[in-house]
CSV table of C-alpha atoms in Angstrom, one decimal:
chain,number,residue,atom,x,y,z
A,1,MET,CA,-8.8,51.2,10.3
A,2,LYS,CA,-12.4,50.1,10.2
A,3,HIS,CA,-13.0,46.5,9.3
A,4,VAL,CA,-15.2,46.2,6.3
A,5,THR,CA,-18.1,43.8,6.8
A,6,ILE,CA,-20.7,42.2,4.5
A,7,LYS,CA,-23.2,44.7,5.9
A,8,ASP,CA,-21.0,47.5,4.5
A,9,ILE,CA,-21.0,45.8,1.0
A,10,ALA,CA,-24.8,45.3,1.2
A,11,LYS,CA,-25.3,49.0,2.1
A,12,HIS,CA,-22.9,50.1,-0.7
A,13,LEU,CA,-24.8,48.1,-3.3
A,14,SER,CA,-28.3,48.6,-1.8
A,15,ILE,CA,-28.9,44.8,-1.7
A,16,SER,CA,-29.6,42.4,1.1
A,17,VAL,CA,-26.9,41.0,3.5
A,18,SER,CA,-27.9,37.5,2.6
A,19,THR,CA,-27.4,38.1,-1.1
A,20,VAL,CA,-23.9,39.4,-0.4
A,21,SER,CA,-23.1,36.5,1.8
A,22,ARG,CA,-24.3,34.0,-0.8
A,23,ALA,CA,-22.3,35.7,-3.5
A,24,LEU,CA,-19.1,35.7,-1.5
A,25,CYS,CA,-19.7,32.0,-0.8
A,26,ASN,CA,-20.0,31.3,-4.5
A,27,ASP,CA,-23.6,30.1,-4.1
A,28,LYS,CA,-24.7,28.5,-7.3
A,29,ASN,CA,-28.2,30.1,-7.0
A,30,ILE,CA,-26.8,33.6,-7.3
A,31,ARG,CA,-26.8,35.2,-10.8
A,32,ARG,CA,-23.4,35.6,-12.3
A,33,GLU,CA,-23.9,39.3,-12.8
A,34,THR,CA,-24.8,39.8,-9.1
A,35,LYS,CA,-21.8,37.7,-8.0
A,36,ASP,CA,-19.4,39.7,-10.1
A,37,THR,CA,-20.9,43.0,-8.8
A,38,VAL,CA,-20.5,41.9,-5.2
A,39,LEU,CA,-16.9,40.7,-5.7
A,40,ALA,CA,-16.0,44.0,-7.4
A,41,ALA,CA,-17.5,46.0,-4.5
A,42,ALA,CA,-15.7,43.8,-2.0
A,43,LYS,CA,-12.4,44.5,-3.7
A,44,GLU,CA,-13.1,48.2,-3.9
A,45,LEU,CA,-14.0,48.5,-0.3
A,46,GLY,CA,-11.1,46.4,0.9
A,47,TYR,CA,-13.2,43.6,2.3
A,48,LYS,CA,-11.4,40.6,3.9
A,49,PRO,CA,-13.2,37.5,5.0
A,50,ASN,CA,-13.2,36.8,8.7
A,51,PRO,CA,-11.8,33.2,9.0
A,52,VAL,CA,-13.0,32.9,12.7
A,53,ALA,CA,-16.6,33.8,11.8
A,54,THR,CA,-16.5,31.5,8.7
A,55,ASN,CA,-15.1,28.6,10.8
A,56,LEU,CA,-17.6,29.1,13.6
A,57,LYS,CA,-20.3,28.9,11.0
A,58,TYR,CA,-19.2,25.4,10.2
A,59,GLY,CA,-18.5,24.4,13.8
A,60,HIS,CA,-14.8,24.6,14.1
A,61,THR,CA,-12.1,27.2,14.4
A,62,ASN,CA,-9.0,25.4,13.1
A,63,THR,CA,-7.2,26.3,16.4
A,64,VAL,CA,-5.7,24.2,19.2
A,65,GLY,CA,-4.9,25.6,22.6
A,66,VAL,CA,-1.5,24.6,24.1
A,67,ILE,CA,-1.0,25.2,27.8
A,68,VAL,CA,2.4,24.8,29.4
A,69,PRO,CA,3.4,25.2,33.1
A,70,GLU,CA,6.3,27.5,32.4
A,71,MET,CA,8.1,29.3,29.5
A,72,VAL,CA,11.5,30.0,31.3
A,73,THR,CA,13.3,26.8,30.2
A,74,PRO,CA,13.7,25.4,26.7
A,75,PHE,CA,11.6,22.4,27.6
A,76,ALA,CA,8.2,23.9,26.6
A,77,SER,CA,9.6,25.5,23.4
A,78,LYS,CA,10.9,22.2,22.1
A,79,VAL,CA,7.6,20.5,22.7
A,80,ILE,CA,5.7,23.4,21.1
A,81,ASN,CA,7.9,23.2,18.0
A,82,GLY,CA,6.9,19.5,17.6
A,83,ILE,CA,3.2,20.4,18.1
A,84,GLN,CA,3.4,23.2,15.5
A,85,GLU,CA,5.2,21.1,13.0
A,86,ILE,CA,2.3,18.6,12.8
A,87,LEU,CA,-0.6,21.0,13.3
A,88,TYR,CA,0.6,23.8,10.9
A,89,SER,CA,0.9,21.2,8.1
A,90,LYS,CA,-2.8,20.5,8.6
A,91,GLY,CA,-3.8,24.2,8.5
A,92,ILE,CA,-4.4,24.3,12.3
A,93,LYS,CA,-3.1,27.3,14.3
A,94,VAL,CA,-1.8,27.1,17.8
A,95,ILE,CA,-2.7,29.4,20.7
A,96,ILE,CA,0.0,29.1,23.4
A,97,ALA,CA,-0.4,30.1,27.1
A,98,SER,CA,1.6,29.5,30.3
A,99,SER,CA,0.1,28.8,33.6
A,100,ASP,CA,3.3,29.9,35.4
A,101,GLU,CA,2.9,26.9,37.8
A,102,ASP,CA,-0.3,28.4,39.1
A,103,PRO,CA,-3.4,26.1,39.2
A,104,GLU,CA,-5.8,29.1,39.4
A,105,LYS,CA,-4.2,30.7,36.4
A,106,GLU,CA,-4.3,27.4,34.6
A,107,LYS,CA,-8.1,27.1,35.3
A,108,ASP,CA,-8.7,30.6,33.9
A,109,ILE,CA,-6.7,29.7,30.7
A,110,LEU,CA,-8.7,26.5,30.3
A,111,ARG,CA,-11.9,28.5,30.4
A,112,MET,CA,-10.6,31.2,28.1
A,113,MET,CA,-9.6,28.4,25.6
A,114,GLU,CA,-13.2,27.1,25.9
A,115,GLN,CA,-14.7,30.5,25.3
A,116,PHE,CA,-12.5,31.0,22.2
A,117,MET,CA,-13.9,27.7,21.0
A,118,VAL,CA,-10.6,26.0,20.2
A,119,ASP,CA,-11.0,22.6,18.6
A,120,GLY,CA,-8.9,20.9,21.2
A,121,ILE,CA,-6.4,21.4,24.1
A,122,ILE,CA,-3.0,20.0,24.6
A,123,ILE,CA,-1.7,20.6,28.2
A,124,SER,CA,1.1,19.9,30.6
A,125,ILE,CA,-0.5,20.5,34.0
A,126,CYS,CA,1.0,22.2,37.0
A,127,SER,CA,-0.9,20.1,39.6
A,128,TYR,CA,-2.5,16.7,39.4
A,129,LYS,CA,-4.5,17.5,42.5
A,130,LYS,CA,-6.0,21.0,42.0
A,131,ASN,CA,-7.9,21.1,38.6
A,132,MET,CA,-9.1,17.5,38.2
A,133,GLU,CA,-12.8,18.5,38.2
A,134,GLU,CA,-12.1,21.1,35.5
A,135,TYR,CA,-10.4,18.5,33.2
A,136,SER,CA,-13.3,16.2,33.8
A,137,ARG,CA,-15.8,18.9,33.0
A,138,LEU,CA,-14.1,19.9,29.8
A,139,LYS,CA,-13.8,16.2,28.7
A,140,ASP,CA,-17.5,15.5,29.5
A,141,SER,CA,-18.5,18.6,27.5
A,142,GLY,CA,-16.8,17.1,24.5
A,143,MET,CA,-13.6,19.1,24.4
A,144,PRO,CA,-10.8,17.0,22.9
A,145,MET,CA,-7.9,17.0,25.3
A,146,VAL,CA,-4.4,15.5,25.3
A,147,PHE,CA,-1.9,15.7,28.2
A,148,TYR,CA,1.8,15.5,28.0
A,149,ASP,CA,4.7,15.1,30.4
A,150,ARG,CA,2.8,16.2,33.5
A,151,ILE,CA,-0.5,14.2,33.5
A,152,PRO,CA,-3.7,14.0,35.7
A,153,HIS,CA,-2.7,10.8,37.4
A,154,GLY,CA,-5.7,8.4,37.8
A,155,MET,CA,-7.7,9.9,34.9
A,156,ASN,CA,-8.4,8.0,31.7
A,157,VAL,CA,-7.0,10.4,29.2
A,158,SER,CA,-4.9,10.5,26.0
A,159,GLN,CA,-1.3,11.3,27.1
A,160,VAL,CA,2.3,11.3,26.0
A,161,ILE,CA,4.9,10.6,28.7
A,162,VAL,CA,8.2,9.1,29.5
A,163,ASP,CA,8.8,6.5,32.3
A,164,ASP,CA,9.9,8.9,35.1
A,165,TYR,CA,10.2,6.1,37.6
A,166,MET,CA,12.4,3.7,35.6
A,167,LYS,CA,14.6,6.4,34.1
A,168,SER,CA,15.2,7.9,37.6
A,169,PHE,CA,15.9,4.4,39.0
A,170,PHE,CA,18.5,3.8,36.3
A,171,LEU,CA,20.1,7.2,36.7
A,172,VAL,CA,20.5,6.8,40.4
A,173,GLU,CA,21.7,3.2,39.9
A,174,ASN,CA,24.4,4.6,37.6
A,175,LEU,CA,25.5,7.0,40.3
A,176,ILE,CA,25.8,4.1,42.8
A,177,ARG,CA,27.7,1.9,40.4
A,178,SER,CA,30.0,4.8,39.8
A,179,GLY,CA,30.9,4.8,43.5
A,180,TYR,CA,28.5,7.4,45.0
A,181,LYS,CA,26.8,6.2,48.1
A,182,ASN,CA,25.5,9.3,50.0
A,183,ILE,CA,23.1,10.6,47.3
A,184,ALA,CA,20.8,13.5,48.1
A,185,HIS,CA,17.6,14.2,46.2
A,186,ILE,CA,16.1,17.6,45.4
A,187,LYS,CA,12.4,16.8,45.1
A,188,GLY,CA,9.8,18.8,43.2
A,189,SER,CA,6.3,19.7,44.3
A,190,ASP,CA,4.0,16.9,45.6
A,191,ASP,CA,1.4,18.4,43.3
A,192,ILE,CA,3.4,17.1,40.3
A,193,TYR,CA,3.1,13.4,39.8
A,194,ASN,CA,6.4,13.2,37.9
A,195,SER,CA,8.0,14.3,41.2
A,196,THR,CA,6.5,11.4,43.1
A,197,GLU,CA,7.6,8.9,40.3
A,198,ARG,CA,11.2,10.2,40.2
A,199,PHE,CA,11.4,10.2,44.0
A,200,ASN,CA,10.2,6.6,44.1
A,201,GLY,CA,12.8,5.7,41.5
A,202,TYR,CA,15.5,7.3,43.7
A,203,LYS,CA,14.4,5.4,46.8
A,204,ASP,CA,14.1,2.0,45.1
A,205,ALA,CA,17.6,2.3,43.5
A,206,LEU,CA,19.0,2.9,47.0
A,207,ALA,CA,17.2,-0.1,48.3
A,208,LYS,CA,18.5,-2.3,45.5
A,209,PHE,CA,22.0,-1.7,46.6
A,210,GLY,CA,21.3,-1.9,50.3
A,211,ILE,CA,21.7,1.8,51.0
A,212,GLU,CA,19.5,3.0,53.8
A,213,TYR,CA,17.1,5.7,52.9
A,214,ASN,CA,17.6,8.9,54.9
A,215,ASP,CA,14.8,11.5,54.7
A,216,LYS,CA,17.3,14.2,55.7
A,217,LEU,CA,18.9,13.7,52.3
A,218,VAL,CA,15.7,14.8,50.6
A,219,ILE,CA,15.0,18.5,50.1
A,220,LYS,CA,11.5,19.6,48.9
A,221,CYS,CA,11.5,22.9,47.1
A,222,GLY,CA,10.2,25.1,44.2
A,223,MET,CA,11.1,25.0,40.6
A,224,GLU,CA,13.5,28.0,40.1
A,225,LEU,CA,17.3,28.2,40.0
A,226,GLU,CA,17.2,30.0,43.3
A,227,ASP,CA,15.3,27.0,44.8
A,228,GLY,CA,18.2,24.7,43.7
A,229,ALA,CA,20.7,27.1,45.3
A,230,MET,CA,18.7,27.1,48.6
A,231,ALA,CA,18.5,23.3,48.5
A,232,ALA,CA,22.3,23.3,48.3
A,233,ASP,CA,22.6,25.6,51.3
A,234,GLU,CA,20.2,23.4,53.3
A,235,LEU,CA,22.1,20.2,52.4
A,236,LEU,CA,25.4,21.8,53.6
A,237,LYS,CA,23.7,23.2,56.7
A,238,ARG,CA,22.6,19.6,57.6
A,239,ASP,CA,26.3,18.5,57.4
A,240,LEU,CA,25.4,15.2,55.7
A,241,LYS,CA,28.7,14.6,53.8
A,242,ILE,CA,26.9,14.1,50.5
A,243,ASP,CA,28.8,12.9,47.5
A,244,ALA,CA,26.1,13.2,44.9
A,245,VAL,CA,22.8,15.0,44.2
A,246,PHE,CA,19.9,13.9,42.0
A,247,ALA,CA,17.6,16.8,41.2
A,248,PHE,CA,14.0,16.8,39.9
A,249,THR,CA,14.9,19.1,37.0
A,250,ASP,CA,17.9,20.5,35.2
A,251,THR,CA,17.0,24.0,36.5
A,252,LEU,CA,17.2,22.8,40.1
A,253,ALA,CA,20.4,20.8,39.4
A,254,ILE,CA,22.1,23.9,37.9
A,255,GLY,CA,21.0,26.1,40.7
A,256,CYS,CA,22.4,23.6,43.2
A,257,MET,CA,25.6,23.1,41.2
A,258,ASN,CA,26.3,26.8,40.8
A,259,ARG,CA,25.8,27.4,44.5
A,260,LEU,CA,28.1,24.5,45.5
A,261,ARG,CA,30.8,25.7,43.2
A,262,THR,CA,30.5,29.2,44.7
A,263,LEU,CA,31.0,27.7,48.1
A,264,GLY,CA,34.2,26.0,46.9
A,265,LYS,CA,32.9,22.5,46.2
A,266,LYS,CA,34.4,20.8,43.2
A,267,ILE,CA,32.0,19.2,40.8
A,268,PRO,CA,32.2,16.2,40.4
A,269,GLU,CA,35.3,15.5,42.5
A,270,GLU,CA,33.5,16.3,45.8
A,271,VAL,CA,29.9,16.3,44.7
A,272,ALA,CA,28.4,14.7,41.6
A,273,ILE,CA,25.2,16.3,40.1
A,274,ALA,CA,22.5,14.6,38.0
A,275,SER,CA,19.0,15.5,37.0
A,276,PHE,CA,16.0,15.0,34.8
A,277,SER,CA,14.7,17.1,31.8
A,278,GLY,CA,17.4,17.0,29.2
A,279,THR,CA,17.0,20.5,27.8
A,280,SER,CA,19.8,22.5,26.2
A,281,LEU,CA,20.5,24.0,29.6
A,282,SER,CA,22.3,20.7,30.5
A,283,THR,CA,25.0,21.3,27.9
A,284,ILE,CA,25.7,25.0,28.3
A,285,VAL,CA,26.9,24.8,31.9
A,286,HIS,CA,30.3,23.7,33.1
A,287,PRO,CA,30.7,20.9,33.8
A,288,GLN,CA,28.0,19.7,31.4
A,289,LEU,CA,25.1,18.0,33.3
A,290,THR,CA,24.3,14.3,33.5
A,291,THR,CA,20.6,14.1,32.9
A,292,VAL,CA,17.7,12.1,31.6
A,293,GLU,CA,16.8,13.5,28.2
A,294,PRO,CA,13.2,13.0,27.0
A,295,PRO,CA,12.7,13.4,23.2
A,296,LEU,CA,10.9,16.7,23.4
A,297,MET,CA,10.2,17.3,19.7
A,298,GLU,CA,8.8,13.8,19.4
A,299,MET,CA,6.7,14.4,22.5
A,300,GLY,CA,5.1,17.4,20.8
A,301,LYS,CA,4.6,15.6,17.6
A,302,ASN,CA,2.8,12.7,19.3
A,303,ALA,CA,0.6,15.0,21.3
A,304,ALA,CA,-0.4,16.8,18.1
A,305,GLN,CA,-1.2,13.4,16.4
A,306,LEU,CA,-3.3,12.4,19.4
A,307,ILE,CA,-5.3,15.7,19.4
A,308,LEU,CA,-5.9,15.3,15.7
A,309,GLU,CA,-7.4,11.9,16.4
A,310,LYS,CA,-9.6,13.3,19.2
A,311,ILE,CA,-10.8,16.2,17.0
A,312,SER,CA,-11.6,13.8,14.2
A,313,ASN,CA,-13.4,11.4,16.4
A,314,PRO,CA,-14.1,12.6,20.0
A,315,GLU,CA,-15.3,9.0,20.9
A,316,SER,CA,-11.9,7.4,19.9
A,317,PRO,CA,-10.3,5.4,22.7
A,318,ASN,CA,-7.8,7.3,24.8
A,319,ARG,CA,-4.2,6.3,24.1
A,320,SER,CA,-1.1,6.5,26.3
A,321,ILE,CA,2.2,6.9,24.5
A,322,VAL,CA,5.3,6.2,26.5
A,323,LEU,CA,8.5,7.5,24.8
A,324,ASN,CA,12.0,6.4,25.5
A,325,ALA,CA,14.1,8.9,27.3
A,326,GLU,CA,17.9,8.7,27.1
A,327,ILE,CA,20.3,8.9,30.0
A,328,LYS,CA,23.1,11.2,29.1
A,329,ILE,CA,26.2,10.7,31.3
A,330,ARG,CA,28.3,13.8,31.3
A,331,GLU,CA,31.1,15.4,33.3
A,332,SER,CA,29.0,16.5,36.3
A,333,SER,CA,28.9,12.9,37.5
A,334,THR,CA,32.0,11.3,35.9
A,335,LYS,CA,33.9,10.1,38.9
A,336,VAL,CA,37.6,11.2,39.0
A,337,ASN,CA,39.9,8.4,40.1
């Protein structure tokens, strides 16, 4: 169906486009009779205002772009729910896109958001090494930006994070105090700064208890369930007699746990499993997964509040919000006496 424009109304009434435009905008300088005639014709022809065109006229679109690294796990959806709860209440719509852990795709999405003239961008990045120049360019151009969870380490930006290092340290410390000594680590990509922070927490917890670090106990891999399974195969292949695994994410932990169970390993009697992410995935598996649980809804809400600040005043100081994540001890690491 053809979209009716103000040009169509003007042609129908044989008057100028500017007169129709002013009548529809309730311009006080338009005669009442003319305004009524235009409104009646607009109704007759089925005219509907174009909110994008109207907003562009006034320099804003009432939209915010949200870019997530993946949409497979519940992590992103919980954060997005928090973002939408705040922004929708302000009349701001959200455009959501996934980079699928691909920096080139992320760059394309950033430029698409820019072309769509979104009022701001909230993003969890897939690499803190690959698109730093793009983030800087957008910031320098005046685009309000807020980063959450995965951040461009070293840049002065508004961000919402949890303390990946300390929470990983405390989680591994709990494993050690529970009697586990030969703890493997499934490490995420070096492009993700959270991966480095969680790895450092793991290493320092071992050092605190005088446990020698062994790089053969560290498996670097991708982000899928299959990667966790392959990490389990590699650990068993190395014949390291592990008694616990700390994984970068719930997804990797579950992939590893499922594979170990398939191969006859008892969880946690033979191998304890713990991870970081705290999505609902951790409670729908058996045994339920010990994990660090960030407050994902709160993360989204805080990111939304920060982008509103930046949209309202692009010159406002950048703020870093560090949220408290809870360590949830569950059956996957509860040592059986």
